[in-house]
Tab-separated table of C-alpha atoms in Angstrom:
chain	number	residue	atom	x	y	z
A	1	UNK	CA	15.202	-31.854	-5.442
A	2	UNK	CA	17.293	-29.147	-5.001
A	3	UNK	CA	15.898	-26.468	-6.715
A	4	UNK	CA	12.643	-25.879	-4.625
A	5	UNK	CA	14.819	-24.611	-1.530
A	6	UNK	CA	16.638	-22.512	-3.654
A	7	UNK	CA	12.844	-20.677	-5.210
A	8	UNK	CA	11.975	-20.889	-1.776
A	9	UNK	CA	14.636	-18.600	-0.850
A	10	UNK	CA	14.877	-16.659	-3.846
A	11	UNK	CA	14.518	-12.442	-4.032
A	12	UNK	CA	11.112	-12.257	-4.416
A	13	UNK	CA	9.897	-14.202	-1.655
A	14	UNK	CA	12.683	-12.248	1.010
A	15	UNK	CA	11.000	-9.189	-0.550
A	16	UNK	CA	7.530	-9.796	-0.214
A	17	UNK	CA	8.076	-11.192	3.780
A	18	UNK	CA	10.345	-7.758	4.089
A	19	UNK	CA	7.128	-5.573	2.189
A	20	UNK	CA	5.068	-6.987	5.287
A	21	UNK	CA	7.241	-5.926	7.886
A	22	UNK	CA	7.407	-2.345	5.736
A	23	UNK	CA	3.760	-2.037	5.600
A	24	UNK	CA	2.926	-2.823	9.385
A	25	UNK	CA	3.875	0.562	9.666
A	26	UNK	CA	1.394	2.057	7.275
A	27	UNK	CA	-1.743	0.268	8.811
A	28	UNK	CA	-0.093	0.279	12.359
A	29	UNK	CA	-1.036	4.580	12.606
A	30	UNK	CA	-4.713	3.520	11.650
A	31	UNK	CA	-4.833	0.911	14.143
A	32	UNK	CA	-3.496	3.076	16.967
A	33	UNK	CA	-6.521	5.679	16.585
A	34	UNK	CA	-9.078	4.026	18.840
A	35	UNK	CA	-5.894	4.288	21.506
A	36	UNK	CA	-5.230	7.805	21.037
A	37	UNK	CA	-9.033	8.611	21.238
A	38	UNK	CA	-9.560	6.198	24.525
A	39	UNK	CA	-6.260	6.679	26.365
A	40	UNK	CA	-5.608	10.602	24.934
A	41	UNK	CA	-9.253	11.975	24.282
A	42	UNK	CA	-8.295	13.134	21.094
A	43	UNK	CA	-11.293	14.252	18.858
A	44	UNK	CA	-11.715	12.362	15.441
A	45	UNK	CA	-10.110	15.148	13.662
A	46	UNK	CA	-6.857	14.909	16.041
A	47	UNK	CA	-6.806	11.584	15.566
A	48	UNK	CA	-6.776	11.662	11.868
A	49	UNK	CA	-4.541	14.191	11.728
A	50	UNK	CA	-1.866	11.800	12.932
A	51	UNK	CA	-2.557	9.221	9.348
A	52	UNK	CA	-2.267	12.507	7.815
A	53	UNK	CA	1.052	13.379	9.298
A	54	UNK	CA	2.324	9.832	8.438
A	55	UNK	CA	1.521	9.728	4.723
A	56	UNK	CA	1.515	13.664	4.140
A	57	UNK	CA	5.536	14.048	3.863
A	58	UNK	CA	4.964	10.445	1.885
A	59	UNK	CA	3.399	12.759	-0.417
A	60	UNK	CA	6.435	14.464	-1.114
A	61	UNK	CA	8.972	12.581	-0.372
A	62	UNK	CA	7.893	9.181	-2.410
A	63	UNK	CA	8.154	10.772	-5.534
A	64	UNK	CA	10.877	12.657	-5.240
A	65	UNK	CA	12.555	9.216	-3.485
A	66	UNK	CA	11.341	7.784	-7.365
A	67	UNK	CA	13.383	10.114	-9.423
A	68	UNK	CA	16.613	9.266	-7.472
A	69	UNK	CA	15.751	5.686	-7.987
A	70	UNK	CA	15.625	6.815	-11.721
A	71	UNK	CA	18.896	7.915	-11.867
A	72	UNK	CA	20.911	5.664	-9.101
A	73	UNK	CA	19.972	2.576	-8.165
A	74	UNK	CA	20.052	2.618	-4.004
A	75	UNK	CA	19.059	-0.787	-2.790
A	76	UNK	CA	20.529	0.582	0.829
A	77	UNK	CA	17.570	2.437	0.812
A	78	UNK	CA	15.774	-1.318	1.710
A	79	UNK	CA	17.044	-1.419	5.328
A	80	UNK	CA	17.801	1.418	5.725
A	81	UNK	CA	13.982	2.737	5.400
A	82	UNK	CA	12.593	-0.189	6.775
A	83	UNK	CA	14.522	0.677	10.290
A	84	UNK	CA	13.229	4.397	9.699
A	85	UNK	CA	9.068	3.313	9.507
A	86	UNK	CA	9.781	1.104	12.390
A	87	UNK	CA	11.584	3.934	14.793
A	88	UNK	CA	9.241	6.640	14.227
A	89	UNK	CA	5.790	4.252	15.225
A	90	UNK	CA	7.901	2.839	18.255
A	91	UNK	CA	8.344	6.184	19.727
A	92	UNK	CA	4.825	7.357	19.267
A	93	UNK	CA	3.550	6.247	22.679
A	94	UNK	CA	6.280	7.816	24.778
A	95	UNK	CA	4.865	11.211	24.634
A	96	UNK	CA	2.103	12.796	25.549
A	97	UNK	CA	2.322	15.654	23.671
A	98	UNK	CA	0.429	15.951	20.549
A	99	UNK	CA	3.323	18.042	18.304
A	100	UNK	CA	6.279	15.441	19.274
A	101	UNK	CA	3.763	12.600	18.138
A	102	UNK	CA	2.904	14.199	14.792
A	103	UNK	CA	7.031	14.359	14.831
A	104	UNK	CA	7.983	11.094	14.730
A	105	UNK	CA	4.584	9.540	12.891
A	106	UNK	CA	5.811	12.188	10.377
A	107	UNK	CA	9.603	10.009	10.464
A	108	UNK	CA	7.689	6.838	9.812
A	109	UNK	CA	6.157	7.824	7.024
A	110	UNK	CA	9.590	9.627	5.488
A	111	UNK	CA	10.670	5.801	5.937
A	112	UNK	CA	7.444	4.601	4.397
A	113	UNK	CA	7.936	6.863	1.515
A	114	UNK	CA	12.012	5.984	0.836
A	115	UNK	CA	11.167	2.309	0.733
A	116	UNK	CA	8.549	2.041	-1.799
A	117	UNK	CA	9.789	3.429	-5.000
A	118	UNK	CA	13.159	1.442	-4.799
A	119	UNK	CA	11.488	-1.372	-3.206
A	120	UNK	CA	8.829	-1.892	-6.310
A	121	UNK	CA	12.321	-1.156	-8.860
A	122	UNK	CA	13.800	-4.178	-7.141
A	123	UNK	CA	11.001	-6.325	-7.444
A	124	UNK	CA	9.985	-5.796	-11.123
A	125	UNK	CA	14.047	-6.707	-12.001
A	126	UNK	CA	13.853	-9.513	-9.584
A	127	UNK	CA	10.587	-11.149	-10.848
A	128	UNK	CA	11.463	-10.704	-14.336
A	129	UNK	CA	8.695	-8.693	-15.083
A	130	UNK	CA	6.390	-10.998	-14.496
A	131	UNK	CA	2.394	-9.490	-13.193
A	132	UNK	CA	2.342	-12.833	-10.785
A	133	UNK	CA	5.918	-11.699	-9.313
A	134	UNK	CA	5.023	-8.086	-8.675
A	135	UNK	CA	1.191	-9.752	-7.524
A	136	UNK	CA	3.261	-11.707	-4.560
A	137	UNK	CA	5.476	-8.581	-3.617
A	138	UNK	CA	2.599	-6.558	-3.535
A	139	UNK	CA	0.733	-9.421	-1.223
A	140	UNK	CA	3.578	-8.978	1.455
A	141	UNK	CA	2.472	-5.348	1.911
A	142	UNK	CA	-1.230	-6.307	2.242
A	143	UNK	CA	-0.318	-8.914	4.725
A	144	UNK	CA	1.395	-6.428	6.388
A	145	UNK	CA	-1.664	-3.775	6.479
A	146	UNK	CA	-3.333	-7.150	7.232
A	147	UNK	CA	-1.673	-7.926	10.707
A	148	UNK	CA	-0.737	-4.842	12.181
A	149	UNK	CA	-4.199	-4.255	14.032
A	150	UNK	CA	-3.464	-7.017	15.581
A	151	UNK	CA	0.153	-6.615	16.322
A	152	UNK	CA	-0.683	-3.043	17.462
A	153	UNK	CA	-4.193	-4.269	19.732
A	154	UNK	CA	-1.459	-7.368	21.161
A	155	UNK	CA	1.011	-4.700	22.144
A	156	UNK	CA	-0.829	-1.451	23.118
A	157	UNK	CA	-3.806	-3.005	24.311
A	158	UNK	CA	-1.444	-4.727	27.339
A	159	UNK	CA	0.614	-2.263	27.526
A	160	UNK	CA	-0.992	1.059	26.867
A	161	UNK	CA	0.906	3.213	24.378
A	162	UNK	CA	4.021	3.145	26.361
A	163	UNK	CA	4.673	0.084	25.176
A	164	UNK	CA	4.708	1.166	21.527
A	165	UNK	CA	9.277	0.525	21.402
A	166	UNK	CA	7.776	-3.119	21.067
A	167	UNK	CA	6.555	-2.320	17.597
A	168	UNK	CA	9.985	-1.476	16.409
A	169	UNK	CA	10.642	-5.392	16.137
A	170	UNK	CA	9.389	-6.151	12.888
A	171	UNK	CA	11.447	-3.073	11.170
A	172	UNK	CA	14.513	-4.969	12.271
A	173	UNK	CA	13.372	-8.299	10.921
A	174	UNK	CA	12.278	-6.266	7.824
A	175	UNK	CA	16.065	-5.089	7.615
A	176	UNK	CA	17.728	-8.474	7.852
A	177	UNK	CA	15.345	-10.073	5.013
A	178	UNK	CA	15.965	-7.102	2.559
A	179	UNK	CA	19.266	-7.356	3.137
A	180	UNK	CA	19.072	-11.377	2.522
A	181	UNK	CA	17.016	-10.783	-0.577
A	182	UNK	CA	19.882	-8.388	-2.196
A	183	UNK	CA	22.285	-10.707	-1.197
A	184	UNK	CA	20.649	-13.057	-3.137
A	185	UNK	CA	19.784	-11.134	-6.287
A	186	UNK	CA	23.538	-10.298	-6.095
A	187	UNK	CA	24.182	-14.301	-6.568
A	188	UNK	CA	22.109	-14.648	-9.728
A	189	UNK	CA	22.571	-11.748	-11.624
A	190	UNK	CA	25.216	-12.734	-13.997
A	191	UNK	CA	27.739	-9.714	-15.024
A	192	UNK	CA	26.501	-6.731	-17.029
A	193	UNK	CA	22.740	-7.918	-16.298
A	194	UNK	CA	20.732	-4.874	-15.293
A	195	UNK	CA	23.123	-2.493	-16.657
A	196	UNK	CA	20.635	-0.465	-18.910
A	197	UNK	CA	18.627	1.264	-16.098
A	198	UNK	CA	16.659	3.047	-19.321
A	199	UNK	CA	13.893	1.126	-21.185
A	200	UNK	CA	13.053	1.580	-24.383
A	201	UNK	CA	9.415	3.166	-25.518
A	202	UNK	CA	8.008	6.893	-25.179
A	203	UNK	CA	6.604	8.283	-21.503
A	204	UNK	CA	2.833	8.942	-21.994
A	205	UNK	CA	2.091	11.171	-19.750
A	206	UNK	CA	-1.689	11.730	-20.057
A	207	UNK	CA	-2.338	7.999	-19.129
A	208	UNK	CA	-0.256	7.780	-15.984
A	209	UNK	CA	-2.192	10.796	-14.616
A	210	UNK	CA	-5.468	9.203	-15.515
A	211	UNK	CA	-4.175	6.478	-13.744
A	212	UNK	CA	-2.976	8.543	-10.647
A	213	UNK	CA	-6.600	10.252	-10.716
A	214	UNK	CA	-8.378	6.571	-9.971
A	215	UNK	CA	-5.570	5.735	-7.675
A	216	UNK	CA	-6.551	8.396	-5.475
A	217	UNK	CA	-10.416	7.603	-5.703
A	218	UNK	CA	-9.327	4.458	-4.483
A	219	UNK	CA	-7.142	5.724	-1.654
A	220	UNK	CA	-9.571	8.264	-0.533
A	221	UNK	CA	-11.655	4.766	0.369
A	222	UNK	CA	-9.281	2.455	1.749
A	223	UNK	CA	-7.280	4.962	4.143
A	224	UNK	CA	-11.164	6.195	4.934
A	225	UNK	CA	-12.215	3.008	6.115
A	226	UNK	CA	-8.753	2.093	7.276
A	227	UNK	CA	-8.570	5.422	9.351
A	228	UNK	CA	-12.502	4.983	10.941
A	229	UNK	CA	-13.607	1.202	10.335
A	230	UNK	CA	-12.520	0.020	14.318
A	231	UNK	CA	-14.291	3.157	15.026
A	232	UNK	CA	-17.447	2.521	12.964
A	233	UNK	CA	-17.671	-1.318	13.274
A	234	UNK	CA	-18.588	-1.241	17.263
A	235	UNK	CA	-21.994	1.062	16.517
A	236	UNK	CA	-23.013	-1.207	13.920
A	237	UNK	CA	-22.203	-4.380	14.819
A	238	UNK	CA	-22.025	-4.230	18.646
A	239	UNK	CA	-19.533	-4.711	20.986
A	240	UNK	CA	-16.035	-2.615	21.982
A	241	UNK	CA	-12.539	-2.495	20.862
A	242	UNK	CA	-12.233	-6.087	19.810
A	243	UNK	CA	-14.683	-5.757	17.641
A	244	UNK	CA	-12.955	-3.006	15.642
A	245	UNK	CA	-9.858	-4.316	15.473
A	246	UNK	CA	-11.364	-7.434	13.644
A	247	UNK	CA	-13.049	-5.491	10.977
A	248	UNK	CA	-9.767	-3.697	10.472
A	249	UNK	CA	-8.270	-6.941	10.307
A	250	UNK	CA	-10.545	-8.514	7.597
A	251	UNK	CA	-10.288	-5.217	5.900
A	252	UNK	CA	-7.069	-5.671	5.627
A	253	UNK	CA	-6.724	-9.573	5.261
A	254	UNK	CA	-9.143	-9.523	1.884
A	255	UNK	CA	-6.559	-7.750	0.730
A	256	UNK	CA	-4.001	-10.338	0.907
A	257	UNK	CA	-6.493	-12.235	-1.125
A	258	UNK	CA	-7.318	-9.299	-3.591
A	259	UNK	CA	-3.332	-9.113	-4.643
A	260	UNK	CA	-2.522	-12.631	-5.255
A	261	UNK	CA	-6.226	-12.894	-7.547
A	262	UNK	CA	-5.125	-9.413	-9.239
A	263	UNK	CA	-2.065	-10.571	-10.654
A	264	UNK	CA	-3.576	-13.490	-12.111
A	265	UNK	CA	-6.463	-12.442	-13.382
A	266	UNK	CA	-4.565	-9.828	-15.625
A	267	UNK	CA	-2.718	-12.446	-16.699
A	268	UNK	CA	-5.807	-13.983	-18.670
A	269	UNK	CA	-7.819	-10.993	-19.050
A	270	UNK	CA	-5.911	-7.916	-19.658
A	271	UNK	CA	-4.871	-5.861	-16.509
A	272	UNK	CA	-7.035	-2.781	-17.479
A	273	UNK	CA	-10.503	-4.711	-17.567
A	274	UNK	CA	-9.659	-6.034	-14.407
A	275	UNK	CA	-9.157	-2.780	-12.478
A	276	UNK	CA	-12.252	-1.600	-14.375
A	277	UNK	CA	-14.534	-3.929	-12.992
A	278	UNK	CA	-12.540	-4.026	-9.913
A	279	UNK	CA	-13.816	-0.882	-9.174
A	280	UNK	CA	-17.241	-1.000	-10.499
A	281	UNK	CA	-17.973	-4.031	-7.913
A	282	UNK	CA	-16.045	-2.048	-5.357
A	283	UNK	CA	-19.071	0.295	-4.790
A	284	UNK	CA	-21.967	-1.685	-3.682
A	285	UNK	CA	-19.576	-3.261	-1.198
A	286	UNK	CA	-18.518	-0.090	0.169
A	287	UNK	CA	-22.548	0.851	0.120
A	288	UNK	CA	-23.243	-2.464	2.297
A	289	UNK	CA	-20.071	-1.377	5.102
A	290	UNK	CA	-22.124	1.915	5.534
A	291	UNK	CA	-25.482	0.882	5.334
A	292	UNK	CA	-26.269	-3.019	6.058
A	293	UNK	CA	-26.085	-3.652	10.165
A	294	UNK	CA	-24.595	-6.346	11.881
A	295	UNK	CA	-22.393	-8.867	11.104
A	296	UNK	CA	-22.862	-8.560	7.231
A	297	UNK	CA	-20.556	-5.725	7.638
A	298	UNK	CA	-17.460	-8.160	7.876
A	299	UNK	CA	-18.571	-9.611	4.475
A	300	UNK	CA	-18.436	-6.444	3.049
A	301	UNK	CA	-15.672	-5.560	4.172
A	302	UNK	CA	-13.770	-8.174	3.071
A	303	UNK	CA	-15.498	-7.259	-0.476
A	304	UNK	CA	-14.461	-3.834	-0.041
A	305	UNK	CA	-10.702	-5.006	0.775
A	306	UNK	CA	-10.648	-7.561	-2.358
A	307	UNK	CA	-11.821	-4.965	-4.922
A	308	UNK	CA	-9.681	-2.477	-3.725
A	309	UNK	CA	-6.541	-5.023	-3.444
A	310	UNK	CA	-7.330	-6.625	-6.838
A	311	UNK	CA	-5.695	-3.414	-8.880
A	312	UNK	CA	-2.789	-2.686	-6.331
A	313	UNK	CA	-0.225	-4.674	-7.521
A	314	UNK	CA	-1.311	-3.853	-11.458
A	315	UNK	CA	-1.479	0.192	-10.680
A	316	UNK	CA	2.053	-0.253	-9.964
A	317	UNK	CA	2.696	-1.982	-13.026
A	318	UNK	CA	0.273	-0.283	-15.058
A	319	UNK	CA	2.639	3.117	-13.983
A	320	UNK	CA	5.805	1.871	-14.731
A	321	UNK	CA	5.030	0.808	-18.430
A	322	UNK	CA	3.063	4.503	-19.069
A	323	UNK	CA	6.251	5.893	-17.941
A	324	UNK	CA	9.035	3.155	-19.206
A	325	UNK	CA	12.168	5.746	-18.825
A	326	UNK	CA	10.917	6.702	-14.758
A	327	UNK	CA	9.942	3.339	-13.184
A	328	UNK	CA	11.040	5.135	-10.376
A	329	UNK	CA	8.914	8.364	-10.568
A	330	UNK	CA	6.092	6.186	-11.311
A	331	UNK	CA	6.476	3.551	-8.559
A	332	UNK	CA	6.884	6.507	-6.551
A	333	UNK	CA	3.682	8.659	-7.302
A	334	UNK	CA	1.422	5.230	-7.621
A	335	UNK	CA	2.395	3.994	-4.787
A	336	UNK	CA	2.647	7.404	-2.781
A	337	UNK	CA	-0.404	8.651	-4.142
A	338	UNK	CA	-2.232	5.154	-2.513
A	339	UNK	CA	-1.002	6.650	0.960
A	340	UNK	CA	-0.899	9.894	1.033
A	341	UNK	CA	-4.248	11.284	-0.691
A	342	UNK	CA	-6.600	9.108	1.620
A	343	UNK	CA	-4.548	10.917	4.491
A	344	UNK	CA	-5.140	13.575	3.396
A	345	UNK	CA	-8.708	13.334	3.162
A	346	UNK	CA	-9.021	11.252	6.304
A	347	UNK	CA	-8.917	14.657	8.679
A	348	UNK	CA	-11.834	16.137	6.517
A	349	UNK	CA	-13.629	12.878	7.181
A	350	UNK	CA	-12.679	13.443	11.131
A	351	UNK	CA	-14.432	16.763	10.965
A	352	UNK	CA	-17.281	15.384	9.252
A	353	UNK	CA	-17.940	13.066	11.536
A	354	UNK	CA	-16.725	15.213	14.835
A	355	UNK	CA	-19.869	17.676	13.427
A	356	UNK	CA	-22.205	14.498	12.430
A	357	UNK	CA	-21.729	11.148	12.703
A	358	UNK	CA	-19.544	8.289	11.280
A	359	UNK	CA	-21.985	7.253	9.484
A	360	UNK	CA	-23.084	10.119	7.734
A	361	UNK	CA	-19.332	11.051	6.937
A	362	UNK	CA	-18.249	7.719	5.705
A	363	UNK	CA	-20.992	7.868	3.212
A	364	UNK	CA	-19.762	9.811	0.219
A	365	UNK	CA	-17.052	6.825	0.005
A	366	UNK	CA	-19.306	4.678	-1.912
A	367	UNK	CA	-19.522	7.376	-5.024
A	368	UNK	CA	-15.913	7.068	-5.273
A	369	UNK	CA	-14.792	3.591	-6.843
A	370	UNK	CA	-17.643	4.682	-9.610
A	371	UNK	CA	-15.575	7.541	-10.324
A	372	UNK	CA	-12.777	6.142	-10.637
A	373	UNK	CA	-14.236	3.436	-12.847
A	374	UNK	CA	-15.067	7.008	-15.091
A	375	UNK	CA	-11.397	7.808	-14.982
A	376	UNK	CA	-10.307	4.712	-16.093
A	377	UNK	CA	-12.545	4.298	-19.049
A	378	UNK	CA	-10.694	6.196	-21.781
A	379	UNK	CA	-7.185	4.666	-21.139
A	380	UNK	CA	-5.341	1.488	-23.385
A	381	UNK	CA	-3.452	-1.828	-22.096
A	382	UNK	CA	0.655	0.047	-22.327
A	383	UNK	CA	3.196	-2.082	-24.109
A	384	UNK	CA	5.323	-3.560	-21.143
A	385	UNK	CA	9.326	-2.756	-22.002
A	386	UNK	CA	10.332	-6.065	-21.209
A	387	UNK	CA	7.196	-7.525	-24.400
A	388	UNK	CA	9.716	-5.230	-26.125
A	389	UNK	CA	12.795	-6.081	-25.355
A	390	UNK	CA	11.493	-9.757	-25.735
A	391	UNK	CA	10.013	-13.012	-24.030
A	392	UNK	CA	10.157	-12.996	-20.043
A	393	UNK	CA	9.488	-15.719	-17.996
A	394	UNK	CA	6.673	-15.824	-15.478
């Protein structure tokens, strides 16, 4: 009887609730596009350019963030990050200058990028290794991505963008549950648990940037469609703003779904032949967002969002046992890399569509699961360092 409160308010649950609040911030940039273009009259490519500046110094920064998680552990970085992503969107609307804006988008994703690495480090040690564990942290980010069109259309659609300080309130509760969830990890880890920060096995380096290469087909397509869907959905499907934000919602929301079916489905079937075929069904439902009219584009989009979702939380995984002696680095470039390269495409989309149309720029999206499909082919299932250290629970 009194165990269930205590699971209930165990690490990983205080982690994944404090991943959402992280990851508002990452889909909250996408979702403030349509109010940039509308209330700003910035061109696609503008417009883009500010997901670029948010997950461009992520780029960087996450990486680098993952080989000082490699070598100290810095839980403060929790909070402390999750405060950062929060202050940099809130103060996005109280400009209207386009260089201070890139600024402080720019801040949000520094924050972005210093949570991640340390944040997945935490979660492996506090799930125990377990792919269902990781699976539910990684669902608290999607659920994050998930509500923060709607957070952002509730706020700035009342308010205008000068209401944007409003969206700083989830980075504080974000602070106060990864604070709670250390606190608690604290309690149960008995004394000298944890101590070896170095797991055993050899870093094989040609797999993890195999891996890296179909992360970024994949990110190419999500921050794509993330960047342009509340854009895109209105000309197919009808209607105004509303109706974008509620493709970008169910975009995001499959997601949620994609996560928790990812981790179990490696489980039984091996986590590589699930991202395979994750992203061999991803490109037909890509193909039916850009080509099938009406409302059939919300079912493919929540396709889309589920076969993209179903590898997240195993890429992360998948990373950290190619490279067993740099969780950190690897955390950091997988889940950088699922940022930052979409950004970085997403003003080249802009243009492409500033010159055409949406539709015709949004189009060479559906070649790209396939090839990452092609990426993935040659790679085999990593021994996990905690199979080798011995049974885990989970």
């Amino acid at each position: 009887m009194t165990s269930s409160p205590r699971r209930r308010a165990g690490p990983v649950p205080l982690l994944s609730a404090g991943h959402a609040c992280v990851d508002v911030y990452q889909g909250s940039i996408a979702a403030l596009v349509p109010f940039f273009v509308a209330e700003r009259a910035y061109p696609y490519a503008a417009a883009a350019g500010l997901v670029l500046a948010a997950s461009l110094l992520s780029s960087v920064a996450q990486p680098l963030f993952g080989v000082l998680t490699d070598r100290w552990a810095m839980p403060w970085l929790l909070p402390v990050s999750t405060l950062a992503g929060g202050v940099g969107v809130a103060l996005c609307g109280l400009t209207d200058q386009y260089a201070p804006t890139l600024v402080v988008v720019a801040f949000s994703g520094l924050g972005v990028a210093a949570y991640h690495p340390e944040a997945a480090r935490v979660a492996r040690i506090a799930g125990r290794g377990s792919h269902t564990s990781m699976g539910w942290f990684s669902l608290g980010g999607n659920l994050g991505f998930a509500t923060s069109p709607l957070l952002v259309s509730a706020v700035v659609a009342t308010g205008g963008l000068a209401a944007s300080p409003l969206l700083v309130l989830p980075a504080v509760a974000g602070a106060l549950l990864s604070t709670a969830a250390l606190r608690s990890m604290k309690r149960r880890t008995p004394p000298g648990a944890g101590a070896s920060r170095v797991s055993p096995g050899r870093d094989d380096w040609a797999s993890f940037a195999r891996l890296s290469g179909a992360i970024a087909c994949r990110s190419v397509v999500f921050v794509g469609l993330g960047t342009f869907l509340a854009l895109y959905a209105p000309e197919r499907v009808g209607g105004g703003a509303a109706v974008g934000a509620a493709a970008l919602f169910v975009l995001y929301l499959g997601g949620a779904v994609g996560t928790v079916a990812g981790g179990r489905l490696a489980t039984r079937f091996g986590r590589l032949r699930v991202v395979r075929w994750s992203y061999a069904l991803t490109a037909p439902a890509v193909a039916g967002i850009v080509f099938v009219p009406g409302p059939a584009l919300f079912v493919f989009a929540a396709a889309t969002s589920i076969g993209l979702s179903v590898p997240f939380s195993l890429h992360i995984t998948l990373g950290q046992d190619y490279l067993p002696r740099r969780p950190g680095t690897a955390s950091g470039v997988t889940l950088g890399l699922a940022v930052s390269v979409g950004g970085v495409a997403g003003p080249l989309i802009g243009a492409l569509a500033d010159s055409t149309s949406l539709h015709t720029a949004l189009t060479p999206l559906i070649a790209l699961p396939g090839l990452g499909r092609l990426v993935l082919r040659p790679l085999r299932e990593p021994a996990r360092p905690e199979d080798r250290a011995g049974p885990v629970e989970g």
